[in-house]
Amino acid sequence: GIVGLIIIYIIKPNYQQKVISSTFIWKLSLKYRKKRIPTSKLRNILIILCQVFILAILALILAKPSQILKAQVKEAEIVAILDSSASMRTKNDAGISRFERAIDEILKKAEETFKNEGIISVILADSEPSTISHRITAAGKDGLISVMRNLIESDSCSYGVSDLDQALRLCEDNIEENPDLQIFVYTDNEYSYLPDGINLVNVSDGTEWNAAILRAEAELEDNYYNFLVETACYGRDIELSVNVDIYGANAGDANSAGTDVNFSASIRCEDDAVTKIVFRNYDKQALDYGDENVVQIEIYDENKVFSYQSIHVYITVDDSYKEDNAFDIYGGQKEVVKILYSSPTTNPFFTGVLDTIRSIYKDRWDIQVTEDNAFFGFITEGYNLYIYEHDMPDVMPKDGIVILCNPNDSPASSGFRCNSYYDFGGRSIGLIPGVPHPLMNGINIENITLSRYDNIVYLDPNYEVLAWMDSRPVIAAKNEGGEQVVLVGFSLHFSNFPISLYFPLFLSNILNYYMPSTVIGNAFEVGSSILLNARGEELTVEGHQFYRSFDEFPAKVNMEIPGMYTISQKTFFGKNVSDTIFVKVPSAESNIWEVKESLYKPNVNADISSFFKDLLFYFAIALVALLFLEWLLNIFGNNV
């Protein structure tokens, strides 16, 4: 470009000199011209230099100039991802698990890499993948072997589902250092689509197979239980014997022994298909499961079960994966909830809604209702829920929830006082909502009307007002440790409340708020989040070298090892309550020959800016500055 510029200047025609007649003015002009000659030459030289530099910068811009920040890794590098999902515990005929075989394969790959003077990183893929060895060279060989062997000794293969996609995302940090690295995934699954750049090493053995209990549950139907078991066999077609052992069947309470009952069934498992076995009461119609593969077996009168302490479902097989050969069911003994309804005159509104509540919660509680007119004095102990209507006891119960409806007096330590009542002369007026509260879930306060209400002249600040009338509280609730009180300041006979669907909902909300289920369900998969509630200040979860205490609710807990766990607590009223749950390996892990869809493709386009700093911007600034300078020189020459 510079050579071309010189040629242009060489062949550029010069001004021709012509002799003309002169005058004094021309001579004077010539004198000024001679004085400008040195400046004109300097300007021309500067213009030529600018043009030379402009051409040079343009050439450099085309060359994409950059500054080297760091050198790319030249050694061979691999990242090994070790799958530690529960199915990797599957063992071959020699008793070696897939997890152990994967570790051996990684160590072989490491040895090969070290011989080529390469480096290796290892990522353990569990529910939360992590890098356990980062860019190890031959000098760290012994340390790598120690880390990998320790994975076997510490039984680091999980019982849950591994997040291989997240493990592949972790590789992106290594790719930024070395875009040419190779990724090896050591797993027991096949994939219908494998992204480019990912090498799959399947460590499964063709001799492996697995018979599994995928799910089991007890379903209450007309006060007796049916039992459902889902089974499957992967990798082999066999005749499978399924056993159901029921302990403490039909016991009167948790302290009674009950009897033991056993059911069994033999089924044919083929083509990896899931088979349902239903043990049902013989006098009930066969259940319709559509096109599903179902075997229904009848239970006769002598073996009918209306309660149980625990159920153990199992298969006896010598398969390659033992973790799913059994399933435990708990929750077959319902907690007894004693309710006292005390009123001088039986109110059919209350007795009717209590029958409804008993029916709604028949699978959860054994609700026992006692009616009393307090003729021989008020009962204030021995119940979980006290309902006093109109006539009030002298003192408040100390061992249960208390509902005070249309009180004519205030018991000692109840936290309120009332006198007389307000009457609207037959007119009904809607209530005004108070503070939002779980007791009012699903209830539209404005739709509840009153024609008369109690005059509550004092209310303890610990009460939360849920509904108002004429700036006076009519529904309030307290939940202060051992004080669990609901105040209803009106008679049901002067309101539309008891004839609406809101009334049973209100009583249901009271039970669920003050007596929440500790845990919803009794069977969970490893890695699932279990929500816990308490009826006291704290509860504990214990089992399989696991122990945790909680004092803030609702609480969440994850179990990482399958088996039985006990949740224990003491209620605010001093009652010891415990629940037992069963944690199982995920059903998806039982299919040890599963073919999955695809793996995540990591970003293999490394960020080049981490290796080079682009200088194009700076050369562009210089180019613009030189062009501007040349323009100024030309303008200056034309104006002088």
XYZ file of C-alpha atoms in Angstrom:
640
model
C 0.000 0.000 0.000
C 2.856 2.375 0.830
C 4.578 1.522 -2.476
C 1.363 2.362 -4.298
C 1.149 5.673 -2.462
C 4.738 6.558 -3.528
C 3.956 5.678 -7.143
C 0.900 7.933 -7.028
C 3.062 10.816 -5.844
C 5.653 10.086 -8.573
C 3.186 10.074 -11.435
C 1.149 12.924 -10.050
C 1.443 15.880 -12.537
C 3.165 19.066 -11.230
C 1.935 22.568 -11.735
C 3.234 24.139 -15.022
C 5.020 27.477 -14.766
C 3.941 30.142 -17.248
C 5.443 33.588 -17.837
C 2.867 36.325 -17.503
C 3.012 40.031 -17.304
C 3.692 41.233 -13.828
C 2.694 44.153 -11.763
C 3.680 45.412 -8.390
C 0.843 43.413 -6.835
C 2.007 40.197 -8.452
C 5.537 40.841 -7.282
C 4.266 41.441 -3.766
C 2.210 38.238 -3.950
C 5.303 36.394 -5.110
C 7.177 37.690 -2.074
C 4.477 36.288 0.244
C 4.497 33.027 -1.690
C 8.204 32.590 -1.199
C 7.768 33.067 2.519
C 5.210 30.196 2.667
C 7.312 27.703 0.827
C 8.957 26.088 3.968
C 5.553 25.673 5.661
C 4.042 24.164 2.547
C 6.828 21.562 2.314
C 6.443 20.602 5.992
C 2.669 20.254 5.548
C 3.124 18.039 2.510
C 5.598 15.857 4.366
C 3.171 15.491 7.290
C 0.327 14.589 4.929
C 2.461 11.922 3.285
C 3.443 10.529 6.702
C -0.224 10.452 7.780
C -1.180 8.582 4.657
C 1.665 6.117 5.172
C 0.553 5.475 8.765
C -3.083 5.174 7.670
C -2.150 2.462 5.184
C -0.037 0.697 7.797
C -2.886 0.721 10.345
C -5.371 -0.589 7.787
C -3.020 -3.461 7.067
C -2.693 -4.246 10.790
C -6.464 -4.125 11.256
C -6.852 -6.708 8.490
C -4.343 -8.859 10.390
C -6.661 -8.832 13.495
C -4.101 -7.633 16.038
C -4.296 -9.047 19.587
C -2.249 -9.318 22.754
C -1.532 -12.812 24.132
C -2.800 -13.042 27.715
C -2.080 -16.714 28.362
C -1.052 -19.737 26.384
C -3.544 -22.499 25.605
C -2.967 -25.897 27.185
C -1.004 -28.069 24.787
C -1.099 -31.313 26.804
C -3.737 -33.950 26.179
C -6.559 -33.365 28.696
C -9.640 -35.369 29.610
C -12.533 -34.911 32.039
C -14.002 -38.131 33.478
C -17.587 -37.955 34.788
C -18.422 -40.727 37.249
C -22.139 -41.529 37.456
C -23.099 -42.369 41.051
C -26.818 -42.959 40.630
C -28.451 -45.789 42.570
C -28.477 -48.185 39.595
C -24.651 -48.044 39.610
C -24.886 -50.294 42.694
C -25.932 -53.164 40.416
C -23.485 -56.079 40.767
C -22.430 -58.678 38.243
C -21.997 -62.398 38.908
C -18.581 -61.712 40.431
C -20.118 -59.346 42.974
C -18.477 -56.215 41.546
C -20.719 -53.173 41.227
C -20.981 -50.939 38.201
C -19.671 -48.101 40.354
C -16.477 -50.043 41.132
C -16.013 -51.010 37.479
C -16.426 -47.362 36.445
C -13.694 -46.328 38.903
C -11.360 -49.003 37.488
C -12.032 -47.732 33.960
C -11.285 -44.144 35.010
C -7.987 -45.187 36.570
C -7.045 -47.018 33.354
C -7.850 -43.903 31.349
C -5.787 -41.821 33.794
C -2.793 -44.159 33.363
C -3.066 -43.842 29.598
C -3.330 -40.056 29.874
C -0.310 -39.770 32.142
C 1.800 -41.810 29.675
C 0.996 -39.166 27.063
C 1.994 -36.447 29.550
C -1.639 -35.372 29.772
C -3.886 -34.181 32.588
C -7.176 -35.486 33.951
C -10.082 -34.118 36.022
C -12.768 -36.241 37.699
C -16.332 -35.106 38.420
C -18.563 -37.125 40.746
C -22.102 -36.945 39.386
C -24.698 -37.330 42.133
C -27.706 -35.137 42.937
C -25.290 -32.186 43.299
C -22.231 -32.940 41.116
C -18.797 -31.756 42.217
C -15.210 -31.908 40.964
C -13.233 -34.287 43.186
C -9.927 -34.098 41.245
C -8.979 -31.050 39.194
C -6.387 -31.159 36.378
C -4.174 -33.867 37.819
C -0.833 -34.577 36.127
C 1.377 -37.656 36.387
C 2.926 -36.157 39.533
C -0.450 -36.467 41.298
C -1.119 -40.046 40.197
C -0.919 -41.557 43.697
C -3.255 -38.923 45.085
C -5.793 -39.612 42.335
C -5.678 -43.354 43.000
C -6.242 -42.698 46.712
C -9.231 -40.440 46.036
C -10.855 -42.941 43.664
C -10.319 -45.925 45.971
C -11.742 -43.958 48.876
C -14.979 -43.567 46.900
C -15.406 -47.338 47.104
C -14.355 -47.668 50.744
C -16.676 -44.852 51.863
C -19.583 -46.242 49.809
C -19.938 -42.948 47.922
C -22.326 -44.288 45.292
C -25.644 -42.607 46.038
C -29.118 -44.124 46.410
C -30.748 -41.411 44.328
C -30.709 -39.975 40.828
C -27.547 -38.364 39.455
C -27.617 -35.058 37.612
C -25.354 -35.843 34.655
C -26.419 -32.694 32.836
C -25.154 -30.528 35.689
C -21.933 -32.532 35.755
C -21.450 -31.729 32.058
C -22.029 -28.053 32.806
C -19.152 -28.214 35.286
C -16.926 -29.275 32.393
C -17.362 -25.864 30.821
C -14.842 -24.400 33.280
C -12.243 -26.877 31.994
C -13.197 -26.156 28.396
C -12.407 -22.490 28.940
C -8.875 -23.555 29.863
C -8.538 -26.088 27.070
C -11.068 -26.154 24.192
C -9.514 -29.378 22.888
C -10.134 -31.527 25.957
C -12.140 -34.760 25.744
C -15.092 -35.698 27.967
C -15.725 -39.289 29.058
C -18.963 -40.215 30.856
C -18.798 -43.467 32.841
C -22.371 -44.630 33.370
C -24.712 -47.619 33.004
C -27.255 -45.974 30.714
C -27.502 -45.792 26.968
C -28.675 -42.629 25.214
C -30.621 -42.333 21.991
C -28.726 -39.115 21.211
C -25.166 -38.350 22.252
C -23.762 -34.842 21.582
C -20.507 -34.487 19.677
C -17.428 -34.368 21.866
C -18.834 -36.664 24.572
C -17.530 -40.221 24.864
C -19.880 -42.645 26.642
C -18.369 -45.571 28.536
C -21.104 -48.037 29.530
C -19.919 -50.149 32.472
C -22.938 -52.464 32.615
C -22.502 -56.223 32.378
C -24.675 -58.365 30.126
C -25.331 -60.846 32.944
C -27.147 -58.349 35.207
C -30.891 -58.313 35.853
C -33.224 -56.820 38.428
C -36.593 -57.708 39.932
C -38.169 -54.775 41.748
C -41.053 -53.635 43.879
C -41.751 -50.211 42.422
C -44.623 -49.155 44.668
C -46.876 -50.494 47.407
C -49.771 -48.944 49.274
C -52.805 -49.745 51.397
C -56.145 -48.275 50.300
C -59.068 -48.078 52.712
C -62.393 -49.117 51.189
C -65.518 -49.402 53.348
C -63.406 -49.631 56.526
C -61.188 -52.450 55.177
C -57.873 -52.216 53.355
C -56.999 -53.286 49.843
C -53.287 -53.712 49.116
C -51.639 -52.714 45.844
C -48.150 -53.751 44.766
C -46.383 -52.750 41.530
C -43.580 -55.015 40.342
C -41.329 -55.406 37.319
C -38.329 -57.423 36.190
C -35.669 -55.880 33.943
C -33.297 -57.953 31.859
C -34.949 -61.314 32.463
C -38.374 -62.993 32.220
C -39.157 -64.900 35.429
C -41.906 -66.199 37.694
C -41.906 -63.815 40.633
C -43.283 -64.496 44.138
C -44.548 -61.384 45.939
C -45.147 -61.510 49.707
C -47.105 -59.106 51.914
C -46.554 -59.465 55.684
C -48.949 -57.408 57.836
C -47.934 -56.839 61.471
C -50.278 -55.797 64.254
C -53.359 -56.242 62.103
C -56.685 -55.163 63.598
C -55.105 -54.052 66.889
C -57.308 -51.909 69.108
C -54.608 -49.266 69.522
C -50.858 -48.717 69.195
C -50.264 -50.560 72.472
C -52.158 -53.680 71.406
C -50.390 -56.591 69.720
C -52.986 -57.386 67.081
C -52.372 -60.327 64.764
C -50.030 -61.016 61.869
C -51.448 -61.673 58.412
C -49.639 -62.809 55.265
C -50.604 -62.668 51.586
C -48.574 -63.906 48.639
C -48.936 -64.113 44.898
C -46.957 -65.635 42.047
C -46.854 -63.687 38.794
C -45.049 -63.886 35.481
C -42.846 -60.863 34.687
C -41.967 -60.435 31.025
C -40.635 -57.796 28.614
C -39.713 -55.308 31.368
C -43.441 -54.587 31.822
C -44.883 -53.283 35.099
C -47.405 -55.616 36.745
C -49.899 -54.543 39.410
C -51.036 -56.985 42.079
C -54.188 -56.028 43.979
C -55.202 -57.915 47.114
C -58.844 -56.845 47.512
C -61.821 -57.827 49.627
C -63.662 -60.704 47.960
C -67.118 -59.147 48.363
C -66.190 -56.027 46.402
C -66.379 -55.564 42.670
C -63.143 -56.084 40.747
C -61.304 -52.808 40.255
C -60.968 -51.466 36.715
C -57.411 -50.514 35.738
C -58.034 -50.204 32.013
C -55.358 -51.775 29.820
C -52.790 -52.067 32.599
C -51.311 -55.449 33.453
C -53.176 -56.286 36.686
C -53.541 -59.405 38.815
C -56.388 -59.227 41.368
C -56.439 -61.595 44.339
C -59.365 -61.833 46.770
C -59.091 -61.460 50.551
C -61.652 -63.398 52.561
C -63.285 -62.493 55.879
C -60.758 -64.159 58.180
C -57.931 -62.080 56.658
C -59.673 -58.721 56.294
C -57.671 -55.852 57.762
C -59.086 -52.608 59.139
C -55.873 -51.434 60.866
C -52.221 -52.378 60.994
C -48.970 -51.307 62.609
C -46.715 -51.942 59.611
C -46.603 -53.877 56.350
C -43.518 -55.458 54.805
C -43.734 -56.235 51.088
C -40.850 -58.213 49.611
C -39.626 -60.550 46.910
C -37.043 -63.264 47.474
C -34.768 -63.331 44.433
C -31.040 -63.449 43.819
C -30.946 -60.538 41.386
C -28.174 -58.050 40.635
C -29.696 -55.082 42.461
C -30.979 -55.617 46.014
C -32.019 -52.106 47.028
C -35.577 -52.367 45.631
C -36.522 -55.888 46.739
C -38.616 -54.676 49.695
C -41.081 -51.949 50.527
C -42.519 -50.957 53.933
C -45.899 -49.340 54.545
C -46.775 -47.395 57.706
C -49.683 -45.284 58.889
C -52.205 -48.073 59.358
C -53.119 -47.136 62.915
C -55.121 -43.948 63.080
C -54.588 -41.511 65.895
C -57.562 -41.300 68.229
C -58.949 -37.764 68.425
C -61.385 -37.279 71.283
C -63.868 -34.419 70.925
C -66.111 -33.170 73.736
C -69.236 -31.252 72.769
C -70.744 -29.572 75.825
C -74.020 -27.645 75.581
C -77.106 -27.293 77.794
C -79.220 -28.067 74.737
C -77.925 -30.240 71.906
C -77.445 -28.169 68.783
C -78.030 -30.218 65.600
C -75.747 -27.830 63.719
C -72.792 -28.948 65.807
C -73.662 -32.652 65.935
C -74.221 -32.691 62.177
C -70.921 -31.027 61.312
C -69.034 -33.304 63.711
C -70.444 -36.344 61.879
C -69.263 -34.768 58.625
C -65.789 -34.141 60.015
C -65.592 -37.722 61.289
C -66.359 -38.977 57.776
C -63.928 -36.619 56.043
C -60.980 -37.632 58.228
C -61.767 -41.323 58.653
C -58.518 -42.286 56.876
C -56.429 -40.037 59.122
C -58.043 -39.994 62.555
C -60.311 -42.136 64.649
C -62.582 -39.285 65.776
C -64.609 -40.096 68.885
C -67.283 -37.561 69.886
C -68.720 -37.296 73.390
C -71.786 -35.146 74.093
C -72.320 -33.639 77.540
C -74.804 -31.167 79.042
C -72.634 -30.393 82.082
C -75.456 -31.429 84.396
C -72.918 -33.040 86.735
C -70.256 -30.397 86.126
C -68.010 -29.439 83.267
C -65.406 -31.829 81.857
C -62.088 -30.014 81.394
C -59.550 -32.764 80.764
C -58.976 -35.914 78.751
C -59.913 -34.620 75.255
C -58.125 -33.288 72.203
C -60.853 -30.785 71.320
C -63.393 -29.120 73.622
C -66.462 -27.385 72.235
C -68.417 -25.367 74.815
C -71.617 -23.766 73.593
C -73.371 -21.039 75.640
C -72.620 -22.372 79.156
C -68.943 -21.985 79.962
C -66.778 -23.867 82.497
C -65.194 -21.990 85.368
C -61.660 -22.772 84.163
C -60.162 -23.483 80.758
C -58.959 -27.013 79.844
C -55.188 -27.356 79.723
C -54.778 -30.379 77.443
C -56.544 -29.577 74.195
C -57.971 -27.137 71.682
C -60.928 -25.130 73.010
C -63.826 -23.658 71.013
C -66.002 -21.222 72.943
C -69.253 -20.539 71.079
C -71.837 -17.934 72.163
C -70.338 -17.671 75.672
C -72.611 -16.432 78.487
C -69.588 -15.967 80.715
C -65.802 -15.996 80.489
C -63.829 -18.859 82.086
C -60.828 -17.991 84.215
C -57.687 -17.327 82.143
C -59.707 -17.384 78.917
C -58.499 -13.895 78.002
C -61.862 -12.248 77.265
C -64.919 -10.783 78.969
C -68.416 -10.334 77.625
C -71.824 -9.066 78.737
C -75.306 -9.057 77.172
C -75.651 -9.015 73.386
C -76.599 -6.782 70.452
C -79.762 -7.522 68.464
C -80.524 -6.108 64.988
C -84.257 -6.606 65.313
C -84.484 -9.441 62.801
C -82.135 -7.870 60.260
C -79.036 -9.784 59.185
C -75.762 -7.954 58.619
C -72.584 -9.302 57.044
C -69.354 -9.648 58.970
C -66.262 -7.536 58.322
C -63.015 -9.459 57.678
C -60.248 -9.306 60.261
C -56.634 -10.379 59.827
C -55.919 -13.050 57.192
C -55.648 -16.382 58.967
C -55.464 -20.111 58.082
C -58.714 -20.678 60.003
C -60.483 -18.647 57.326
C -58.999 -20.409 54.304
C -61.732 -20.807 51.688
C -64.241 -18.784 53.735
C -65.706 -15.536 52.440
C -66.333 -13.582 55.657
C -68.677 -11.052 54.014
C -71.110 -13.849 53.149
C -71.602 -14.746 56.830
C -74.456 -12.747 58.355
C -75.682 -12.220 61.927
C -78.869 -10.900 63.429
C -77.483 -10.968 66.989
C -74.013 -11.202 68.502
C -72.297 -11.188 71.886
C -70.856 -8.016 73.356
C -67.189 -8.834 73.962
C -65.916 -5.961 76.063
C -62.330 -7.174 76.523
C -60.021 -9.364 74.431
C -56.516 -10.498 75.301
C -53.917 -9.019 72.849
C -52.769 -12.584 72.114
C -56.038 -13.144 70.271
C -56.139 -12.451 66.534
C -59.476 -11.042 65.414
C -60.727 -12.894 62.337
C -64.099 -11.140 61.961
C -65.720 -7.947 63.217
C -69.211 -6.567 63.674
C -69.744 -2.881 64.514
C -66.081 -2.535 65.533
C -66.476 -5.422 67.964
C -64.745 -8.808 67.597
C -67.033 -11.750 66.874
C -64.534 -14.428 65.755
C -61.047 -14.571 67.285
C -58.313 -17.161 67.721
C -55.301 -17.672 69.967
C -52.320 -19.967 69.449
C -49.842 -19.425 72.253
C -48.171 -22.726 73.048
C -50.550 -24.529 75.399
C -53.322 -21.985 74.767
C -55.179 -22.898 71.588
C -58.540 -21.158 71.695
C -61.170 -20.192 69.137
C -63.811 -17.676 70.254
C -67.090 -17.500 68.313
C -69.034 -14.583 69.758
C -72.509 -15.359 68.471
C -75.159 -18.061 68.567
C -75.399 -20.324 65.526
C -79.181 -19.920 65.685
C -78.854 -16.226 64.746
C -76.562 -16.697 61.758
C -76.444 -18.303 58.322
C -73.011 -19.712 59.203
C -74.117 -23.251 60.238
C -76.288 -23.782 57.141
C -73.494 -22.873 54.741
C -70.571 -24.957 53.523
C -68.325 -22.582 55.447
C -69.159 -24.146 58.816
C -67.673 -27.655 58.239
C -64.784 -25.976 56.459
C -64.213 -23.751 59.492
C -64.093 -26.727 61.859
C -61.834 -28.586 59.426
C -59.489 -25.593 59.316
C -59.353 -25.566 63.120
C -58.240 -29.209 63.247
C -55.661 -28.793 60.485
C -54.269 -25.590 61.987
C -53.910 -26.747 65.577
C -53.313 -30.462 64.785
C -51.416 -30.416 61.471
C -50.238 -33.646 59.891
C -46.597 -34.094 60.794
C -45.923 -35.405 57.310
C -48.185 -35.945 54.291
C -47.723 -39.544 53.201
C -45.630 -42.401 54.532
C -43.441 -43.334 51.542
C -40.892 -41.104 49.789
C -38.068 -41.467 47.298
C -34.447 -40.727 48.114
C -33.674 -37.095 47.327
C -37.266 -35.876 47.557
C -38.029 -32.908 49.792
C -40.177 -33.936 52.781
C -42.286 -31.213 54.418
C -42.648 -31.427 58.206
C -45.073 -29.709 60.592
C -45.232 -29.857 64.370
C -47.803 -29.717 67.128
C -45.187 -28.663 69.645
C -42.042 -26.607 69.854
C -39.786 -29.098 68.093
C -39.553 -32.512 66.473
C -36.766 -34.934 65.621
C -36.129 -37.228 62.654
C -34.063 -40.329 63.282
C -32.921 -43.389 61.343
C -29.926 -44.934 59.504
C -27.265 -42.858 61.285
C -29.395 -39.804 60.638
C -30.583 -37.484 63.400
C -31.882 -33.967 63.060
C -33.941 -31.683 65.274
C -36.213 -28.908 63.962
C -37.765 -25.958 65.791
C -38.974 -23.790 62.876
C -41.944 -24.942 60.824
C -42.814 -25.892 58.235
C -39.425 -27.583 57.858
C -37.931 -29.473 54.918
C -35.645 -32.484 55.042
C -34.073 -34.761 52.425
C -33.196 -38.390 53.130
C -30.214 -39.774 51.214
C -30.363 -43.393 52.433
C -33.393 -45.684 51.974
C -35.089 -47.285 54.953
C -37.350 -46.513 57.902
C -37.290 -43.123 59.688
C -39.116 -42.110 62.855
C -40.427 -38.579 63.366
C -41.003 -37.845 67.055
C -42.407 -34.838 68.895
C -44.130 -33.753 72.084
C -47.233 -31.634 71.617
C -47.850 -28.413 73.508
C -50.102 -30.460 75.774
C -47.377 -32.979 76.692
C -48.510 -35.846 74.448
C -45.801 -37.877 72.696
C -46.581 -38.363 69.008
C -44.531 -40.305 66.467
C -44.838 -41.053 62.779
C -42.891 -43.581 60.738
C -42.038 -43.131 57.079
C -40.322 -45.302 54.486
C -37.716 -43.886 52.100
C -37.057 -45.919 48.946
C -34.717 -45.746 45.988
C -36.323 -43.918 43.039
C -38.394 -46.222 40.836
C -36.570 -44.903 37.770
C -33.335 -46.437 39.101
C -34.864 -49.930 39.188
C -34.717 -50.147 35.396
C -31.032 -51.014 35.155
C -31.214 -51.202 31.331
C -32.938 -47.894 30.740
C -32.265 -46.048 27.479
C -32.529 -42.302 28.047
C -33.088 -39.555 25.518
C -29.993 -37.352 25.492
C -27.225 -35.674 27.449
C -26.515 -31.982 27.814
C -24.042 -30.596 25.294
C -21.497 -28.401 27.098
C -20.392 -25.148 25.551
C -17.279 -26.255 23.646
C -16.657 -22.798 22.143
C -14.116 -21.446 24.604
C -14.122 -17.749 25.347
C -11.195 -16.587 23.213
C -10.980 -13.356 25.200
C -9.477 -15.334 28.081
C -6.474 -16.170 25.883
C -6.173 -13.009 23.726
C -6.961 -9.327 24.108
C -8.321 -7.874 20.872
C -6.455 -4.647 19.891
C -8.720 -3.757 16.986
C -10.480 -1.063 18.988
C -7.220 0.753 19.742
C -6.008 0.627 16.118
C -9.397 1.948 15.017
C -8.936 4.931 17.332
C -5.483 5.612 15.829
C -6.904 5.317 12.288
C -9.652 7.843 12.968
C -7.143 10.207 14.611
C -4.788 10.083 11.584
C -7.638 10.583 9.129
C -8.743 13.600 11.133
C -5.175 14.969 11.226
C -4.769 14.562 7.485
C -8.049 16.360 6.925
C -6.886 19.261 9.125
C -3.569 19.527 7.256
C -5.375 19.676 3.932
C -7.791 22.297 5.212
C -4.905 24.323 6.665
C -3.040 24.203 3.336
C -6.037 25.377 1.360
C -6.735 28.289 3.665
C -3.193 29.665 3.953
